[in-house]
Short mmCIF file of C-alpha atoms in Angstrom, two decimals:
data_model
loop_
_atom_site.label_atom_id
_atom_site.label_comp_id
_atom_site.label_asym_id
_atom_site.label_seq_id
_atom_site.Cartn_x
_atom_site.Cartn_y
_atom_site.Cartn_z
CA UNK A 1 2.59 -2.22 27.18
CA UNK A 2 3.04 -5.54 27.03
CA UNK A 3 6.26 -7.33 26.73
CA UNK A 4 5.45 -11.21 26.15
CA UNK A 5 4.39 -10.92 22.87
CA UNK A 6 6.00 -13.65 20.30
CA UNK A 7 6.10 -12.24 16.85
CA UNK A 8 5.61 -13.81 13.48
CA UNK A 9 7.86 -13.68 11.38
CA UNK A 10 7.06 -13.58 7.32
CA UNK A 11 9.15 -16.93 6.60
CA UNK A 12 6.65 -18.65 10.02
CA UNK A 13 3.58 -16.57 8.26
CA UNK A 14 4.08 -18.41 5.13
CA UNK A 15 4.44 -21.85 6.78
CA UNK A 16 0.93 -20.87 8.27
CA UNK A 17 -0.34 -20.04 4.96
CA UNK A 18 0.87 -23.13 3.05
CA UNK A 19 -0.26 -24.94 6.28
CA UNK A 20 -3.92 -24.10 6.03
CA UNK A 21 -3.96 -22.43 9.03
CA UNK A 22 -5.91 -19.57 7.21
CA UNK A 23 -9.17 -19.91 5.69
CA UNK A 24 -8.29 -19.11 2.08
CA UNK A 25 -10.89 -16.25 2.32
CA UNK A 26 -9.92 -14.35 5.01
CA UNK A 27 -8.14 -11.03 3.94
CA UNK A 28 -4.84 -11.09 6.14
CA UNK A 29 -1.53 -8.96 6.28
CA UNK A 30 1.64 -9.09 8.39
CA UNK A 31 2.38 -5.98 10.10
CA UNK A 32 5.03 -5.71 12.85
CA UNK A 33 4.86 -9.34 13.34
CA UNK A 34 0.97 -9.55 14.29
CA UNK A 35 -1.35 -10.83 12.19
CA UNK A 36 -3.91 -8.23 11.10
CA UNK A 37 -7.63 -9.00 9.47
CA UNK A 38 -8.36 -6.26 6.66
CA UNK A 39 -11.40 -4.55 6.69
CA UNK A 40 -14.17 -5.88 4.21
CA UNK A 41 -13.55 -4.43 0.52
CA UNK A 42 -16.81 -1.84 0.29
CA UNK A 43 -17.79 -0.11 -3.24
CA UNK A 44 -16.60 2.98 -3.18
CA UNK A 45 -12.86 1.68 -2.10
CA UNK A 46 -13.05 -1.10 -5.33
CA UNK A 47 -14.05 1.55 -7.61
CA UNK A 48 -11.35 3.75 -6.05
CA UNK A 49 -8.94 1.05 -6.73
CA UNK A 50 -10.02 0.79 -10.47
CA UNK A 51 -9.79 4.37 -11.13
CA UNK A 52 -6.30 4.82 -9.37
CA UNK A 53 -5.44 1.86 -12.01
CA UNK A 54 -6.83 2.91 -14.57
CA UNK A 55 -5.20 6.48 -14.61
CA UNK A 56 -1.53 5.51 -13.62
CA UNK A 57 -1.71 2.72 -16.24
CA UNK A 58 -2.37 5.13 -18.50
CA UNK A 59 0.23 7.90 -17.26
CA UNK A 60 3.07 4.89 -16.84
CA UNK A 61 2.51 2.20 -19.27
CA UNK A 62 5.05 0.00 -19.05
CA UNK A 63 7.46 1.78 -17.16
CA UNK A 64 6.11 0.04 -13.96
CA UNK A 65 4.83 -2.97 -12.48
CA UNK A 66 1.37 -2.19 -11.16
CA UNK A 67 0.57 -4.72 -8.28
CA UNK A 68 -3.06 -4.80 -6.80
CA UNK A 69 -3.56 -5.81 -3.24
CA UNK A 70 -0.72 -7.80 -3.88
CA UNK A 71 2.08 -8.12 -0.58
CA UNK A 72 5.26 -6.46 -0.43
CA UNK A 73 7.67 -7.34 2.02
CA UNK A 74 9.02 -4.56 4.26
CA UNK A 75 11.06 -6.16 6.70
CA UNK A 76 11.68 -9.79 8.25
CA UNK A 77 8.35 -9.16 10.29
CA UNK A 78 6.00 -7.39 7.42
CA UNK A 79 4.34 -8.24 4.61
CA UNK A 80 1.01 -5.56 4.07
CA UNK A 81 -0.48 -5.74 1.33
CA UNK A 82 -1.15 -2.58 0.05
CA UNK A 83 -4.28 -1.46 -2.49
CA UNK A 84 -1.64 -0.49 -5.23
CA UNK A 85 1.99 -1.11 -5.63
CA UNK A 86 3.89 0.58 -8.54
CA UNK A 87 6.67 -1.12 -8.69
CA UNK A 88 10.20 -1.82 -10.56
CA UNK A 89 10.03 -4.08 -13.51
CA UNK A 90 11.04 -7.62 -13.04
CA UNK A 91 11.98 -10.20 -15.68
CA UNK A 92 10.31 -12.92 -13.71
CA UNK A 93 7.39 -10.41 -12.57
CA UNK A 94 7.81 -11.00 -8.70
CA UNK A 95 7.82 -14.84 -9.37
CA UNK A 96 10.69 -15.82 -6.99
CA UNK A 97 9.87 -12.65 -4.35
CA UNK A 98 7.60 -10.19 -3.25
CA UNK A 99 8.84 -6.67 -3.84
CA UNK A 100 10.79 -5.24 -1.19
CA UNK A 101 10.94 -1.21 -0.08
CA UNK A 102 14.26 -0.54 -2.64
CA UNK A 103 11.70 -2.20 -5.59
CA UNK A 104 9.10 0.14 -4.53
CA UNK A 105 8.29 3.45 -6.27
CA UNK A 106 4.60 4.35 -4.41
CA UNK A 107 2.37 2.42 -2.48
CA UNK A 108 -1.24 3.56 -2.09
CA UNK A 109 -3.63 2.59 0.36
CA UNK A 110 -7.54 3.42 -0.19
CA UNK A 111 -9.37 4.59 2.78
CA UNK A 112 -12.96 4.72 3.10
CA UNK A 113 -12.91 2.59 6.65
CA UNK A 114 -9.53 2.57 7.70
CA UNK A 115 -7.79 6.02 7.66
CA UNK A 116 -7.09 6.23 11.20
CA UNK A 117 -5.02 2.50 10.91
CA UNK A 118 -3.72 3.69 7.15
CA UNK A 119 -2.40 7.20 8.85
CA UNK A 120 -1.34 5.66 12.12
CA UNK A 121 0.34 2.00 11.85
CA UNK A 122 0.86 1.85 7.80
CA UNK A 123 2.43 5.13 7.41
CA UNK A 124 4.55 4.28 10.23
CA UNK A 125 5.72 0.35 8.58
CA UNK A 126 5.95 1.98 5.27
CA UNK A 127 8.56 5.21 6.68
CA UNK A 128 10.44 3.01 8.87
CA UNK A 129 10.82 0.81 5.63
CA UNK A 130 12.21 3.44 3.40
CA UNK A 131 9.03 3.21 1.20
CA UNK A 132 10.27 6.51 -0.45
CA UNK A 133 6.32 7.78 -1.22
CA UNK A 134 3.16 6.94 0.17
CA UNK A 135 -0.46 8.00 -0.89
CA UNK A 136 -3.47 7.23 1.35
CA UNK A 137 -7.27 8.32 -0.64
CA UNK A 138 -9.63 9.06 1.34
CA UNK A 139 -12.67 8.36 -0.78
CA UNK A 140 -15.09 9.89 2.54
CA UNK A 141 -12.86 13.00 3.18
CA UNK A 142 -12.44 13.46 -0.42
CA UNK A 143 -8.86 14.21 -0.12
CA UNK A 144 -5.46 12.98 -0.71
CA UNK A 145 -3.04 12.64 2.13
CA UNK A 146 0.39 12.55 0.90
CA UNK A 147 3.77 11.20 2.59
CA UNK A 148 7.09 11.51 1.66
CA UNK A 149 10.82 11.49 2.90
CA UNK A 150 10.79 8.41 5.11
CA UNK A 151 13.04 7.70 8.50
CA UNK A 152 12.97 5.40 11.21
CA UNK A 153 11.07 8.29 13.73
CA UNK A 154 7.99 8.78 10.77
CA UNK A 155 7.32 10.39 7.58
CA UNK A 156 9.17 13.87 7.55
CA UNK A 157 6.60 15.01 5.01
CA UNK A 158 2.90 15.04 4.96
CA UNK A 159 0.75 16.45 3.27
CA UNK A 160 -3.08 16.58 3.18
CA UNK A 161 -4.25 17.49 -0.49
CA UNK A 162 -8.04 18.70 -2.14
CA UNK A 163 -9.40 17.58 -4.85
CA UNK A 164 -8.50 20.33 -7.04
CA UNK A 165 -4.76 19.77 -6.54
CA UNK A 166 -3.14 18.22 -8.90
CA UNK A 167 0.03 15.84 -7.88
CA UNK A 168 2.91 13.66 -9.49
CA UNK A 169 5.00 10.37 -7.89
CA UNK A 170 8.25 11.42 -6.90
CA UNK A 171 9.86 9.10 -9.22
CA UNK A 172 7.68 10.62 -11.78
CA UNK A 173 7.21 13.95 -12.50
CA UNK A 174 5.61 13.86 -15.99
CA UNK A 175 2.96 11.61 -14.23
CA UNK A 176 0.13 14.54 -13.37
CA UNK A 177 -3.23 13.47 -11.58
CA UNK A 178 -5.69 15.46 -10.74
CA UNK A 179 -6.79 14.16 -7.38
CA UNK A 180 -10.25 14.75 -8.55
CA UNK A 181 -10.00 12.17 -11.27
CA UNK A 182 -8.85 9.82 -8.56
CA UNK A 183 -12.25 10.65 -6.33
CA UNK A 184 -14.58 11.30 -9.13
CA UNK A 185 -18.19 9.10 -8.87
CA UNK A 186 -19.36 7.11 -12.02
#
């Protein structure tokens, strides 16, 4: 492991950002204080992203903010920016801040290159953040894996989900989705 590792913290990230350090179109996210390069947006994963919209627009109206690939800071050290973020309302609509985990209601990540890093490292930043639910769709595996009851040591609840289940956010109930709508080709 190694130990001489300076990390980035989001306050120095910005400063990068506003510096031009980053081409403005490469797809970055803070994550444990290492700058991490997304993986390229493919078709299936966009029209993931639109459907997973679409439907929980629907379901929440205006009882959230929905936030698409839009950051949300976990910690002093991470800011990922996750595919969707439903999110508390805010007068000012996340003018003066990003998020942070007690704004946060569900994140969802869409996987169709990256479910090893969205299982491995993101579930692990979003527990250790008190992100209270966590959905990762696997577009490939056609399946829903589903996280829940965060702590420092990992999600203590995960569950992997078929299309033919039918689910609801925690902070949500009345909020069914058929996983297969989610999944469904057009």
């Amino acid at each position: 492991m190694l130990t001489n590792i300076r990390l980035i913290s989001v306050r120095e990230y910005h400063q990068m950002a506003e510096m031009g350090i980053f081409h403005p179109e490469e797809r970055l996210e803070l994550i444990a204080g290492q700058i991490i390069r997304m993986s390229a947006k493919g078709t299936a994963h966009e029209s993931a992203i639109t459907r997973t919209e679409r439907l929980l627009r629907q379901r929440l109206g205006d009882k959230v903010l929905l936030r698409i690939q839009s950051p949300v800071q976990l910690d002093d050290y991470s800011e990922p920016e996750p595919d969707i973020s439903v999110v508390k309302l805010n007068p000012l609509d996340y003018e003066d801040h990003h998020p942070n985990a007690s704004e946060v209601f569900l994140l969802i990540e869409i996987a169709d290159s990256s479910l090893k890093y969205d299982r491995e490292v993101k579930a692990n930043s979003y527990s250790k953040s008190g992100i209270i639910e966590y959905w990762i769709l696997d577009v490939n595996g056609r399946k829903l894996y589903m996280y829940r009851l965060p702590s420092p040591d990992g999600y203590h609840s995960e569950s992997i989900l078929a299309e033919d289940v039918t689910i609801s956010p925690l902070a949500f109930p009345d909020c069914a989705i058929a996983i297969r709508e989610l999944l469904r080709k057009i």
